[in-house]
Amino acid sequence: KAGVTQTPRYLIKTRGQQVTLSCSPISGHRSVSWYQQTPGQGLQFLFEYFSETQRNKGNFPGRFSGRQFSNSRSEMNVSTLELGDSALYLCASSRVFELQETQYFGPGTRLLVL
Amino acid sequence: GESVGLHLPTLSVQEGDNSIINCAYSNSASDYFIWYKQESGKGPQFIIDIRSNMDKRQGQRVTVLLNKTVKHLSLQIAATQPGDSAVYFCAENRAQGGGSQGNLIFGKGTKLSVKP
């Protein structure tokens, strides 16, 4: 079974631009969560989607948004990029969320904002 | 303000020795705990999990111990190998309203270095 895939793997943007990252969960997984990883803050939760609905959200500004499609694939968008948005963005999927299913992570998208 | 990199605790062990990585979690309401391993340039990889109704769980070469009294979690790796070199994170998850939320709260991580 293929793992979680994320595209693109690397991205360079400039301040003020926007970016869209994509995540394809493991087949059969319906819950997708996004995390930001930086050297300064570690791994921080962004949001979680299940059945195309955002079920939980972390403490990030409204510039960070996401969505999930009917096939469980998810995208996250960051608008008006800032230098501090440079990070590794990780997507994780699990079958469901009600039973605390294990989350499996993708390789991440490394975003550099110049 | 200036962003400062996290000072990761580091554990250095000799190949073949046992490793113990510790983690203190924050919320007594947390009822599901996971250990992840992250190698350079990769996403976190699931190692083992444990629910709050258990004190110990064993996997292949790994054991997780949970002490709810002091909110402490540990990961033991037997016969540590060079391939075990990575950053190890503990994560906690708490159920709310009868179901769980899909967010994990991660610890800062411990860097394990295995000397051949």
CSV table of C-alpha atoms in Angstrom, one decimal:
chain,number,residue,atom,x,y,z
A,1,LYS,CA,0.0,0.0,0.0
A,2,ALA,CA,1.4,3.4,-1.0
A,3,GLY,CA,2.2,5.8,1.8
A,4,VAL,CA,1.2,9.4,2.2
A,5,THR,CA,2.5,11.5,-0.7
A,6,GLN,CA,3.0,15.2,-0.7
A,7,THR,CA,3.7,17.5,-3.6
A,8,PRO,CA,5.8,19.4,-4.3
A,9,ARG,CA,8.7,18.3,-2.2
A,10,TYR,CA,10.5,21.6,-2.3
A,11,LEU,CA,9.3,25.1,-3.0
A,12,ILE,CA,10.9,28.5,-3.0
A,13,LYS,CA,8.6,31.6,-2.9
A,14,THR,CA,9.0,35.3,-2.1
A,15,ARG,CA,7.3,37.3,0.6
A,16,GLY,CA,3.8,38.3,-0.3
A,17,GLN,CA,3.2,35.4,-2.6
A,18,GLN,CA,0.8,32.5,-1.9
A,19,VAL,CA,1.4,28.8,-2.0
A,20,THR,CA,-0.7,25.6,-2.3
A,21,LEU,CA,0.6,22.3,-1.0
A,22,SER,CA,-1.0,19.0,-1.8
A,23,CYS,CA,-1.4,15.8,0.2
A,24,SER,CA,-2.7,12.4,-0.9
A,25,PRO,CA,-3.5,10.1,2.0
A,26,ILE,CA,-3.0,6.4,2.2
A,27,SER,CA,-5.7,4.6,0.4
A,28,GLY,CA,-8.7,4.2,2.6
A,29,HIS,CA,-7.7,6.9,5.0
A,30,ARG,CA,-10.2,9.6,5.5
A,31,SER,CA,-8.6,11.9,8.1
A,32,VAL,CA,-5.9,14.2,7.0
A,33,SER,CA,-4.0,16.5,9.4
A,34,TRP,CA,-1.4,19.1,8.6
A,35,TYR,CA,1.6,20.1,10.7
A,36,GLN,CA,4.3,22.8,10.5
A,37,GLN,CA,7.8,21.9,11.6
A,38,THR,CA,10.4,24.6,12.2
A,39,PRO,CA,13.7,24.5,14.2
A,40,GLY,CA,12.3,27.2,16.5
A,41,GLN,CA,8.9,25.8,17.3
A,42,GLY,CA,9.1,22.1,16.5
A,43,LEU,CA,6.1,20.3,15.2
A,44,GLN,CA,2.9,22.3,15.5
A,45,PHE,CA,-0.6,21.2,14.4
A,46,LEU,CA,-2.3,23.3,11.7
A,47,PHE,CA,-5.6,21.7,11.1
A,48,GLU,CA,-7.4,18.4,10.5
A,49,TYR,CA,-10.0,17.3,7.9
A,50,PHE,CA,-12.4,14.5,7.8
A,51,SER,CA,-15.0,13.9,5.2
A,52,GLU,CA,-14.3,17.3,3.6
A,53,THR,CA,-14.9,19.1,6.9
A,54,GLN,CA,-12.4,20.8,9.1
A,55,ARG,CA,-12.8,19.2,12.4
A,56,ASN,CA,-10.0,20.8,14.4
A,57,LYS,CA,-7.7,23.8,14.0
A,58,GLY,CA,-4.5,24.9,15.6
A,59,ASN,CA,-3.3,28.4,16.6
A,60,PHE,CA,-2.3,29.7,13.2
A,61,PRO,CA,-3.4,32.9,11.5
A,62,GLY,CA,-6.1,33.0,8.9
A,63,ARG,CA,-3.5,33.1,6.2
A,64,PHE,CA,-3.3,29.4,6.6
A,65,SER,CA,-6.2,27.5,5.2
A,66,GLY,CA,-7.0,24.1,3.8
A,67,ARG,CA,-9.6,21.9,2.3
A,68,GLN,CA,-10.3,18.3,1.6
A,69,PHE,CA,-11.8,16.7,-1.5
A,70,SER,CA,-14.3,13.9,-1.8
A,71,ASN,CA,-11.4,11.5,-2.5
A,72,SER,CA,-9.8,12.5,0.8
A,73,ARG,CA,-6.9,14.3,-0.9
A,74,SER,CA,-6.2,17.6,0.9
A,75,GLU,CA,-4.6,20.9,0.1
A,76,MET,CA,-3.3,23.6,2.3
A,77,ASN,CA,-2.8,27.2,1.2
A,78,VAL,CA,-0.7,30.0,2.7
A,79,SER,CA,-1.4,33.5,1.5
A,80,THR,CA,0.7,36.6,1.8
A,81,LEU,CA,3.8,34.6,2.7
A,82,GLU,CA,6.1,35.8,5.4
A,83,LEU,CA,9.8,34.8,6.0
A,84,GLY,CA,8.7,33.0,9.1
A,85,ASP,CA,6.5,30.6,7.1
A,86,SER,CA,9.7,28.9,5.9
A,87,ALA,CA,9.2,25.4,7.3
A,88,LEU,CA,8.7,21.8,6.6
A,89,TYR,CA,4.9,21.2,6.1
A,90,LEU,CA,3.9,17.7,7.0
A,91,CYS,CA,0.7,15.9,6.1
A,92,ALA,CA,-0.5,12.9,8.1
A,93,SER,CA,-3.4,10.5,7.4
A,94,SER,CA,-5.4,8.0,9.4
A,95,ARG,CA,-8.4,5.9,8.7
A,96,VAL,CA,-10.7,7.6,11.1
A,97,PHE,CA,-10.3,10.0,14.0
A,98,GLU,CA,-12.9,8.7,16.5
A,99,LEU,CA,-10.8,5.8,17.7
A,100,GLN,CA,-7.4,7.6,17.9
A,101,GLU,CA,-6.1,5.7,14.9
A,102,THR,CA,-2.4,6.0,14.2
A,103,GLN,CA,-1.4,8.9,12.0
A,104,TYR,CA,1.1,8.2,9.2
A,105,PHE,CA,3.2,11.0,7.9
A,106,GLY,CA,4.3,11.9,4.4
A,107,PRO,CA,7.8,13.1,3.6
A,108,GLY,CA,6.8,16.8,3.8
A,109,THR,CA,7.0,19.8,1.6
A,110,ARG,CA,10.0,22.1,2.4
A,111,LEU,CA,9.0,25.7,1.8
A,112,LEU,CA,11.6,28.5,1.7
A,113,VAL,CA,10.3,32.0,1.7
A,114,LEU,CA,12.8,34.6,0.5
B,1,GLY,CA,11.7,38.5,17.7
B,2,GLU,CA,14.6,36.3,16.6
B,3,SER,CA,13.8,32.7,16.1
B,4,VAL,CA,16.0,30.4,18.2
B,5,GLY,CA,16.5,26.8,17.2
B,6,LEU,CA,15.3,24.2,19.6
B,7,HIS,CA,18.0,22.8,21.8
B,8,LEU,CA,17.3,19.1,21.4
B,9,PRO,CA,18.4,16.8,24.1
B,10,THR,CA,21.0,14.4,22.7
B,11,LEU,CA,21.5,10.8,23.6
B,12,SER,CA,24.7,9.1,22.5
B,13,VAL,CA,25.0,5.4,22.8
B,14,GLN,CA,27.3,2.6,21.7
B,15,GLU,CA,26.0,0.2,19.0
B,16,GLY,CA,24.5,-2.8,20.8
B,17,ASP,CA,23.6,-0.9,24.0
B,18,ASN,CA,20.1,-0.2,25.1
B,19,SER,CA,18.7,3.3,24.7
B,20,ILE,CA,16.1,5.0,26.8
B,21,ILE,CA,14.5,8.1,25.6
B,22,ASN,CA,12.2,10.0,28.0
B,23,CYS,CA,9.3,12.4,27.5
B,24,ALA,CA,7.1,14.3,29.9
B,25,TYR,CA,3.6,15.1,28.6
B,26,SER,CA,1.5,18.0,29.5
B,27,ASN,CA,-2.1,17.1,29.9
B,28,SER,CA,-3.5,14.5,32.3
B,29,ALA,CA,-6.5,14.2,30.0
B,30,SER,CA,-4.3,12.8,27.2
B,31,ASP,CA,-5.2,9.2,26.7
B,32,TYR,CA,-3.2,8.1,23.6
B,33,PHE,CA,0.6,8.4,23.1
B,34,ILE,CA,2.8,7.7,20.2
B,35,TRP,CA,6.5,7.6,19.5
B,36,TYR,CA,7.8,8.7,16.2
B,37,LYS,CA,11.2,8.5,14.6
B,38,GLN,CA,12.4,11.2,12.2
B,39,GLU,CA,15.4,10.8,10.0
B,40,SER,CA,17.0,13.7,8.3
B,41,GLY,CA,15.0,14.9,5.3
B,42,LYS,CA,12.1,12.6,6.0
B,43,GLY,CA,8.7,12.8,7.7
B,44,PRO,CA,8.1,11.3,11.2
B,45,GLN,CA,7.8,7.5,11.1
B,46,PHE,CA,5.5,5.7,13.5
B,47,ILE,CA,7.3,3.4,16.0
B,48,ILE,CA,4.8,2.4,18.6
B,49,ASP,CA,1.8,3.7,20.5
B,50,ILE,CA,0.1,3.1,23.8
B,51,ARG,CA,-3.2,3.9,25.3
B,52,SER,CA,-3.7,5.3,28.8
B,53,ASN,CA,-5.3,2.0,30.0
B,54,MET,CA,-1.9,0.4,29.6
B,55,ASP,CA,1.4,0.8,31.4
B,56,LYS,CA,3.7,-1.0,29.0
B,57,ARG,CA,3.7,-2.1,25.4
B,58,GLN,CA,6.3,-4.0,23.5
B,59,GLY,CA,7.2,-4.0,19.8
B,60,GLN,CA,10.1,-5.3,17.8
B,61,ARG,CA,13.2,-4.2,19.8
B,62,VAL,CA,11.1,-1.3,21.3
B,63,THR,CA,9.2,-0.9,24.5
B,64,VAL,CA,7.1,2.0,25.6
B,65,LEU,CA,6.4,2.7,29.3
B,66,LEU,CA,3.7,5.0,30.5
B,67,ASN,CA,3.6,6.4,34.0
B,68,LYS,CA,0.4,8.4,34.3
B,69,THR,CA,1.1,9.4,37.9
B,70,VAL,CA,4.0,11.6,36.9
B,71,LYS,CA,2.9,12.1,33.3
B,72,HIS,CA,6.0,10.4,31.9
B,73,LEU,CA,6.6,8.3,28.8
B,74,SER,CA,9.7,6.5,27.8
B,75,LEU,CA,10.9,4.6,24.8
B,76,GLN,CA,13.4,1.8,25.2
B,77,ILE,CA,15.3,0.5,22.2
B,78,ALA,CA,17.1,-2.7,22.7
B,79,ALA,CA,20.4,-3.5,21.0
B,80,THR,CA,20.6,-0.1,19.4
B,81,GLN,CA,21.9,0.0,15.8
B,82,PRO,CA,23.4,2.8,13.7
B,83,GLY,CA,20.1,2.8,11.7
B,84,ASP,CA,18.4,3.9,14.9
B,85,SER,CA,20.1,7.3,14.7
B,86,ALA,CA,17.4,9.9,14.3
B,87,VAL,CA,15.3,12.4,16.3
B,88,TYR,CA,12.6,10.8,18.4
B,89,PHE,CA,9.4,12.5,19.2
B,90,CYS,CA,6.7,11.6,21.7
B,91,ALA,CA,3.2,12.8,20.9
B,92,GLU,CA,0.0,12.9,22.9
B,93,ASN,CA,-3.6,13.0,21.8
B,94,ARG,CA,-6.6,13.6,23.9
B,95,ALA,CA,-10.2,12.6,23.3
B,96,GLN,CA,-12.8,15.3,23.5
B,97,GLY,CA,-16.5,14.7,23.7
B,98,GLY,CA,-16.3,11.0,23.3
B,99,GLY,CA,-14.3,11.1,20.1
B,100,SER,CA,-10.7,12.0,19.5
B,101,GLN,CA,-9.4,14.9,17.7
B,102,GLY,CA,-7.0,14.4,14.8
B,103,ASN,CA,-4.3,16.6,16.3
B,104,LEU,CA,-1.2,15.4,18.0
B,105,ILE,CA,0.8,17.5,20.5
B,106,PHE,CA,4.4,16.8,20.0
B,107,GLY,CA,7.3,17.0,22.4
B,108,LYS,CA,10.5,18.8,21.5
B,109,GLY,CA,12.3,15.6,20.4
B,110,THR,CA,15.5,13.8,21.4
B,111,LYS,CA,18.4,13.3,19.0
B,112,LEU,CA,19.8,9.8,19.3
B,113,SER,CA,23.3,9.2,18.0
B,114,VAL,CA,24.6,5.6,17.8
B,115,LYS,CA,28.3,5.2,17.7
B,116,PRO,CA,29.5,2.1,15.7
